[in-house]
XYZ file of C-alpha atoms in Angstrom:
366
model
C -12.276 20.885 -39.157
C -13.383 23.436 -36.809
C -16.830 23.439 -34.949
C -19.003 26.148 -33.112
C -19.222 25.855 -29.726
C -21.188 27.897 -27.285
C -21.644 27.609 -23.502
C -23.657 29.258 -20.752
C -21.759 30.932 -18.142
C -22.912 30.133 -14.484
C -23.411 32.078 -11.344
C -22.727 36.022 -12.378
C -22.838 35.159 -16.049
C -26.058 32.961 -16.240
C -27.978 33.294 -19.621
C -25.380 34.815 -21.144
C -23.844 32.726 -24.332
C -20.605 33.066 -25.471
C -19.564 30.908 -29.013
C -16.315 30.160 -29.947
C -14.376 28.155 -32.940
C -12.472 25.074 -31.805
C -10.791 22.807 -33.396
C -12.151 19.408 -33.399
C -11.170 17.144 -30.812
C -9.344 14.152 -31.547
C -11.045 11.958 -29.277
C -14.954 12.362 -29.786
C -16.008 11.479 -26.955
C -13.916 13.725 -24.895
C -16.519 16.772 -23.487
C -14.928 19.953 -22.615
C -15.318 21.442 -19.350
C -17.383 24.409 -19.154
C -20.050 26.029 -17.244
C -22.856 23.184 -17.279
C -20.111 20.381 -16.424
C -20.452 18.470 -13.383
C -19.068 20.732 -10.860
C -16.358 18.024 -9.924
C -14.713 18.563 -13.372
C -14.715 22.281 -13.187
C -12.982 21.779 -9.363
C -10.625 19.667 -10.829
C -9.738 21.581 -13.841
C -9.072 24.736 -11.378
C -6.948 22.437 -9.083
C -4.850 21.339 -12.340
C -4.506 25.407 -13.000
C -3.709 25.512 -9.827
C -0.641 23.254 -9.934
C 1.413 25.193 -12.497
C 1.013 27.787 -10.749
C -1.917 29.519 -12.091
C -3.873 30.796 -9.144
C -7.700 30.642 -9.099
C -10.568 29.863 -6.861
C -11.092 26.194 -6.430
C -14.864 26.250 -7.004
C -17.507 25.010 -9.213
C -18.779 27.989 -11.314
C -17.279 29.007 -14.318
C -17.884 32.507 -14.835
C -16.900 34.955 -17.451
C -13.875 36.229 -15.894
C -12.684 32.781 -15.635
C -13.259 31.513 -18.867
C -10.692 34.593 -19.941
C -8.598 33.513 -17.112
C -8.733 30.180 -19.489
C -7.998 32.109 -22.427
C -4.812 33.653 -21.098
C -3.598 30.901 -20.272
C -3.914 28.610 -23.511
C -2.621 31.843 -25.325
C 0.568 31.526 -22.787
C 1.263 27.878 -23.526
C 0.382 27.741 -27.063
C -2.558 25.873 -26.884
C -5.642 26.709 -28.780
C -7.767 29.403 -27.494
C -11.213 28.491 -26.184
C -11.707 29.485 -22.540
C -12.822 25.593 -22.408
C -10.894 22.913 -20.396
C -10.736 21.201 -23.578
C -8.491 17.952 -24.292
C -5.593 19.880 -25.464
C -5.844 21.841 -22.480
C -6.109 19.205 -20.127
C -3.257 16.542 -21.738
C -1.408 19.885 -21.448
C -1.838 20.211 -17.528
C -1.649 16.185 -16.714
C 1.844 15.972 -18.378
C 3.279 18.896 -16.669
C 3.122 17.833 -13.053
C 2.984 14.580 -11.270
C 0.611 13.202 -8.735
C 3.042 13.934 -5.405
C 2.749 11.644 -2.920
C 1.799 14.740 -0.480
C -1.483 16.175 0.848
C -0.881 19.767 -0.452
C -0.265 18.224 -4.185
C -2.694 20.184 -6.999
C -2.796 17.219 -8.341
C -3.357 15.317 -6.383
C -6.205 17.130 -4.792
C -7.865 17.266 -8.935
C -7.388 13.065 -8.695
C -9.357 12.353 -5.650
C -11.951 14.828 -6.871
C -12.657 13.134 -10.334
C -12.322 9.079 -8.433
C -15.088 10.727 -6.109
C -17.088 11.355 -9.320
C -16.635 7.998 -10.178
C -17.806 6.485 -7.118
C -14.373 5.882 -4.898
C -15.389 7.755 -1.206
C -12.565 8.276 1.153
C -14.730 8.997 3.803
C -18.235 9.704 5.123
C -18.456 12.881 3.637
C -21.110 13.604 0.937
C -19.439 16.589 -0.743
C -15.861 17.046 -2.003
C -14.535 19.362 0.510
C -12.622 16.504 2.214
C -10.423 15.823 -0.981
C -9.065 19.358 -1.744
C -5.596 20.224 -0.390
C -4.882 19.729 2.853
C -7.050 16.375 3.156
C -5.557 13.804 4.990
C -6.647 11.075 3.105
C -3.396 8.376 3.291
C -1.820 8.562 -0.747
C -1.470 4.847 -0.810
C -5.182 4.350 -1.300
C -5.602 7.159 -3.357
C -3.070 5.457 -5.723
C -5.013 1.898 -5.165
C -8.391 3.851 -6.311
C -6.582 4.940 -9.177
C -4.932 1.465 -10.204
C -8.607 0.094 -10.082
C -10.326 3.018 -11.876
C -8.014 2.114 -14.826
C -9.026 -1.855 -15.220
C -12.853 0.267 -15.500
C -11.790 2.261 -18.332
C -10.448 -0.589 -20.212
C -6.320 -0.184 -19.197
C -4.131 -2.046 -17.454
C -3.936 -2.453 -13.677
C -1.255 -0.105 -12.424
C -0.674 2.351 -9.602
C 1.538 4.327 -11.269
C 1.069 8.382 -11.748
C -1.834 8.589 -14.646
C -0.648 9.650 -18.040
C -2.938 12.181 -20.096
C -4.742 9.371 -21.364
C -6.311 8.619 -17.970
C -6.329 11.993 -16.959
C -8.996 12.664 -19.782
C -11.235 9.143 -19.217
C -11.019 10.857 -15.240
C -12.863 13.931 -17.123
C -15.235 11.347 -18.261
C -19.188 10.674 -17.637
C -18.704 7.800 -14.700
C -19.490 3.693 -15.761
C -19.695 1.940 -12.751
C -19.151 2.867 -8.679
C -15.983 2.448 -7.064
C -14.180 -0.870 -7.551
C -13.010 -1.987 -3.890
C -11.249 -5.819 -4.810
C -12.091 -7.048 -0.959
C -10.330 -9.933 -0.307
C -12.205 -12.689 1.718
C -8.479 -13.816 3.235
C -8.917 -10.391 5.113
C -11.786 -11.897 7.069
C -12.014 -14.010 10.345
C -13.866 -16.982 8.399
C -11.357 -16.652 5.281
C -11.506 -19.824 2.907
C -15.247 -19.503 2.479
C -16.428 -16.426 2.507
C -15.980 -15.699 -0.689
C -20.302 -14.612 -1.049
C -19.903 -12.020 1.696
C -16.709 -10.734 0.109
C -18.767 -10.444 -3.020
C -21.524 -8.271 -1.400
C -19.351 -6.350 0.676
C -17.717 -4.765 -3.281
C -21.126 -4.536 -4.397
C -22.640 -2.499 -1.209
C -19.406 -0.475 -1.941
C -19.675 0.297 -5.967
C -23.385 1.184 -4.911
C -22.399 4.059 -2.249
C -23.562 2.245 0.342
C -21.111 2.307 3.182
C -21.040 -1.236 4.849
C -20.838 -1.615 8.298
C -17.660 -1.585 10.274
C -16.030 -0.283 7.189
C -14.753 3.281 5.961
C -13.794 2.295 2.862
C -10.208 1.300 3.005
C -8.965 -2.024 0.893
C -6.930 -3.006 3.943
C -9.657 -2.426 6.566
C -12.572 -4.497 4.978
C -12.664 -7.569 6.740
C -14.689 -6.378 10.078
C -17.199 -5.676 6.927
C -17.050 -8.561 5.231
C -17.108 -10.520 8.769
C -20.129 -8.532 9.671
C -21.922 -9.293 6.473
C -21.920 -13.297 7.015
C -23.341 -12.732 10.592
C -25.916 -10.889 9.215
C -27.030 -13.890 6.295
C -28.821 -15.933 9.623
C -26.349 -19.019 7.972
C -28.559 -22.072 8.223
C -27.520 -25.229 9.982
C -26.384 -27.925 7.525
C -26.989 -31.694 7.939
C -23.909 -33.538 9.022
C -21.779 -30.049 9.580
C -20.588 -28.992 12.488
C -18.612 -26.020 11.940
C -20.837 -23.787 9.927
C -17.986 -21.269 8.797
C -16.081 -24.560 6.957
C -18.958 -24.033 4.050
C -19.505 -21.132 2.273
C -22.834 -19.060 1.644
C -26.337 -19.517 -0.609
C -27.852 -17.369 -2.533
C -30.743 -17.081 -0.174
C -28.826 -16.460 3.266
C -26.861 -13.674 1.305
C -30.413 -11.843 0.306
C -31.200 -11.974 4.066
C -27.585 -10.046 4.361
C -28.619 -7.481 1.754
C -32.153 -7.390 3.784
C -30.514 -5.788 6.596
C -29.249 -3.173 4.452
C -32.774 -2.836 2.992
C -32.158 -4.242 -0.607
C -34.112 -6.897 -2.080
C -32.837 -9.570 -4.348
C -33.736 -12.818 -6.199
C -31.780 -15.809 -7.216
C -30.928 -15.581 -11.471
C -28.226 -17.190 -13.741
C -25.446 -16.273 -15.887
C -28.398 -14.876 -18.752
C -28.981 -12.447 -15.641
C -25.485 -11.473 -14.728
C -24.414 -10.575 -18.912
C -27.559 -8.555 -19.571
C -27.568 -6.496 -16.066
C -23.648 -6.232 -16.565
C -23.931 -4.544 -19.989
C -27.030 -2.087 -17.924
C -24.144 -1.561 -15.100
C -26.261 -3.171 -12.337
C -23.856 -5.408 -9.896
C -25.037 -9.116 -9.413
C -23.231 -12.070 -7.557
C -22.020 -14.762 -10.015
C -21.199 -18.465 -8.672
C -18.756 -20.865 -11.150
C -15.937 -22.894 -10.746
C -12.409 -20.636 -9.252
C -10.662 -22.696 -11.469
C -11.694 -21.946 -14.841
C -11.525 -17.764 -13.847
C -8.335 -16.525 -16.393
C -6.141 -15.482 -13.733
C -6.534 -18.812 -11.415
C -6.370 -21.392 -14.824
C -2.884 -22.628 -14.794
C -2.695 -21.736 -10.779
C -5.688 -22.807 -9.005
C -5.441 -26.668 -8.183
C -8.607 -28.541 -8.605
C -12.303 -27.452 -8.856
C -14.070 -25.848 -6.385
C -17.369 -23.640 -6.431
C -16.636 -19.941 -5.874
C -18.670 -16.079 -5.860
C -17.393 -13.379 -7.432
C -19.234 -9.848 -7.734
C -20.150 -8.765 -11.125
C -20.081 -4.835 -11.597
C -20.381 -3.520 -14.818
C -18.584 -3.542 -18.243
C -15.447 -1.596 -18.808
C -15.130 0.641 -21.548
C -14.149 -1.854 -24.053
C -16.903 -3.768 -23.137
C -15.357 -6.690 -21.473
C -16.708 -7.104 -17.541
C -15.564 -5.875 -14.551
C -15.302 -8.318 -11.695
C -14.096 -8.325 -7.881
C -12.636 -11.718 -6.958
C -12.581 -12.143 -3.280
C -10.047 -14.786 -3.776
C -6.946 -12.513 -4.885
C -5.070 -11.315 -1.993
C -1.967 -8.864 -1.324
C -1.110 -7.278 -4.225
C -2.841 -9.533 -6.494
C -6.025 -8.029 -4.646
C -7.655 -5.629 -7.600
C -10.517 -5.748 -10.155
C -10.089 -7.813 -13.122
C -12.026 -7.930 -16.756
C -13.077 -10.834 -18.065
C -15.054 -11.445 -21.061
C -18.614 -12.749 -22.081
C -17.327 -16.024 -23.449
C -14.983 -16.411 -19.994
C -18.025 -15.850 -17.711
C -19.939 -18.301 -19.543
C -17.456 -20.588 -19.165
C -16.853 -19.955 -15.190
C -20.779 -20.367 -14.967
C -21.546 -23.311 -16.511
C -18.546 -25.058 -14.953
C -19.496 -24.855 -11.674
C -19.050 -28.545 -9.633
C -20.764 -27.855 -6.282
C -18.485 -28.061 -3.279
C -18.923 -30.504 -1.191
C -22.198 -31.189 1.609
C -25.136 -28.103 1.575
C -22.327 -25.589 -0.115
C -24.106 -24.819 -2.550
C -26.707 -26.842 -3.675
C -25.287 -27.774 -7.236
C -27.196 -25.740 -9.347
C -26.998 -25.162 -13.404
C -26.034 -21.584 -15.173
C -29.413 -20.284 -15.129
C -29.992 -20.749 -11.505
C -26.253 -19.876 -10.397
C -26.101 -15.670 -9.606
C -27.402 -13.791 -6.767
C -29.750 -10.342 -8.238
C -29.377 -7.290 -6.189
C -32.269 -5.045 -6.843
């Protein structure tokens, strides 16, 4: 079946409409690049161009001359003609290069583009200048981004070069921020600071740079360290080493306080519905009944994780502070598993945290 599509050049071509017959794609919820994209996909398509050797200026507008320049080049390659970076055209230019593990990669420089439309910063900057060719952004987290980005979209966790498929969900409308699994073991405090953890991926999947931190998996712990200071951690009856007990829901709203975000406590009820809305909240349950800790995780013991979103098969996206090394990236879990984490939850042992049921057990980030 073939459909009519019609697009408004930018820049020099604005209000002028150009149609075109395309065939269908296969995939309907695949949107072409054209001229009203988000300017990061029209970057990124050029930068693909770019990398077999098709030279044109990495910017954002797509003007007549380069929608021709599009033409040409499905006309060269046997693709079909639309002047569009349609999903033929952009499986075509994902499987014909990989993702070198080299600054002046195409690429490469098209990857960190589309994870910066989906939320994954690799540094202050609020533009994408810094990720073009050239950048000296270190590959390894690039390819950690990347291995992340895929548990969002509903694939498995790998840090291998993305296939077509995940070249086109890159093209995609973003879900959910940038997934940064923190692990608490990076931290000075360690065992219990799994709530600070927890914030620390939230602060990140909202843009908000947390202190001491530029965004590196490796370099989080001065955050997440930071963070606890800043919850004011109340002095509990009969302890005298605060850090041996972990966090309440309370003294981690006075954390988000000081980066001027307001909160409430909820409950599991809170944590599905916001989840399915994409709005991060901390979730408290028992470690042990979490998938990947079942038939590993000795005994029952009260844990945080941070709750970000669904993925695109609708499952939940979750940052467990307590995976470390190379176990350290987001997970999915489903409804039914979260329930069961929630309402499982024993308490830990004196003031940590006051044993409370499901509906009183998650942290609500406004």
């Amino acid at each position: 079946m073939t459909v009519s599509r019609r697009f408004v050049l930018g820049s020099a071509g604005a209000g002028i409409l150009f149609g075109t017959s395309v065939q269908a794609s296969s995939a309907a919820t695949f949107a072409a690049v054209t001229s009203t994209s988000d300017p990061r996909n029209i970057r990124a398509f050029k930068l693909l161009l770019n990398g077999l050797g098709w030279r044109t200026a990495v910017d954002t507008t797509y003007t007549r001359t380069f929608y021709d320049f599009v033409r040409t080049f499905q006309r060269r390659n046997g693709l079909p003609v639309t002047g569009l970076g349609d999903e033929a055209t952009i499986r075509f230019l994902a499987s014909r290069r990989t993702v070198a593990a080299d600054t002046t990669s195409w690429h490469a420089g098209a990857l960190k583009v589309l994870l910066h439309k989906h939320g994954y910063v690799f540094s202050t900057g609020a533009d994408a200048t810094p990720y073009l060719t050239g950048s000296s952004l270190a590959f390894a987290q690039t390819m950690l981004d990347l291995g992340n980005f895929r548990v969002s979209a509903g694939y498995g966790h790998t840090q291998s070069n993305p296939d077509a498929v995940i070249w086109t969900r890159l093209f995609g409308a973003p879900r959910i921020g940038g997934l940064y699994p923190v692990s608490q073991f990076s931290s000075s405090v360690k065992g219990t600071n799994c709530g600070p953890a927890s914030a620390v991926a939230i602060l990140a999947s909202r843009g908000k740079l947390p202190r001491n931190w530029a965004y590196t998996t490796a370099g989080a712990g001065a955050a997440i360290d930071d963070f606890r200071r800043s919850c004011a951690l109340d002095a509990v009856d009969g302890v005298t080493d605060r850090n041996t007990i972990g966090t309440e829901y309370w003294e981690l709203l006075r954390g988000f306080a000081t980066y001027g975000l307001t909160g409430r406590q909820g409950g599991i009820a809170d944590t599905i519905s916001l989840g399915r809305a994409g709005r991060a909240t901390i979730c408290g349950g028992n470690i042990r009944q979490l998938p990947w800790w079942r038939t590993t995780f000795s005994g029952d013991a009260s844990h945080w994780i941070a709750v970000l979103g669904t993925a695109s098969n609708g499952e939940f996206v979750v940052v467990d502070p307590y995976l470390s090394g190379t176990n350290a990236y987001a997970r999915r879990i489903t409804e039914a598993g979260l329930r069961l984490y929630a309402s499982t939850n024993p308490g830990y042992r004196v003031g940590h945290p006051r044993v409370q049921p499901p509906d009183r057990n998650s942290v609500v980030i406004n």
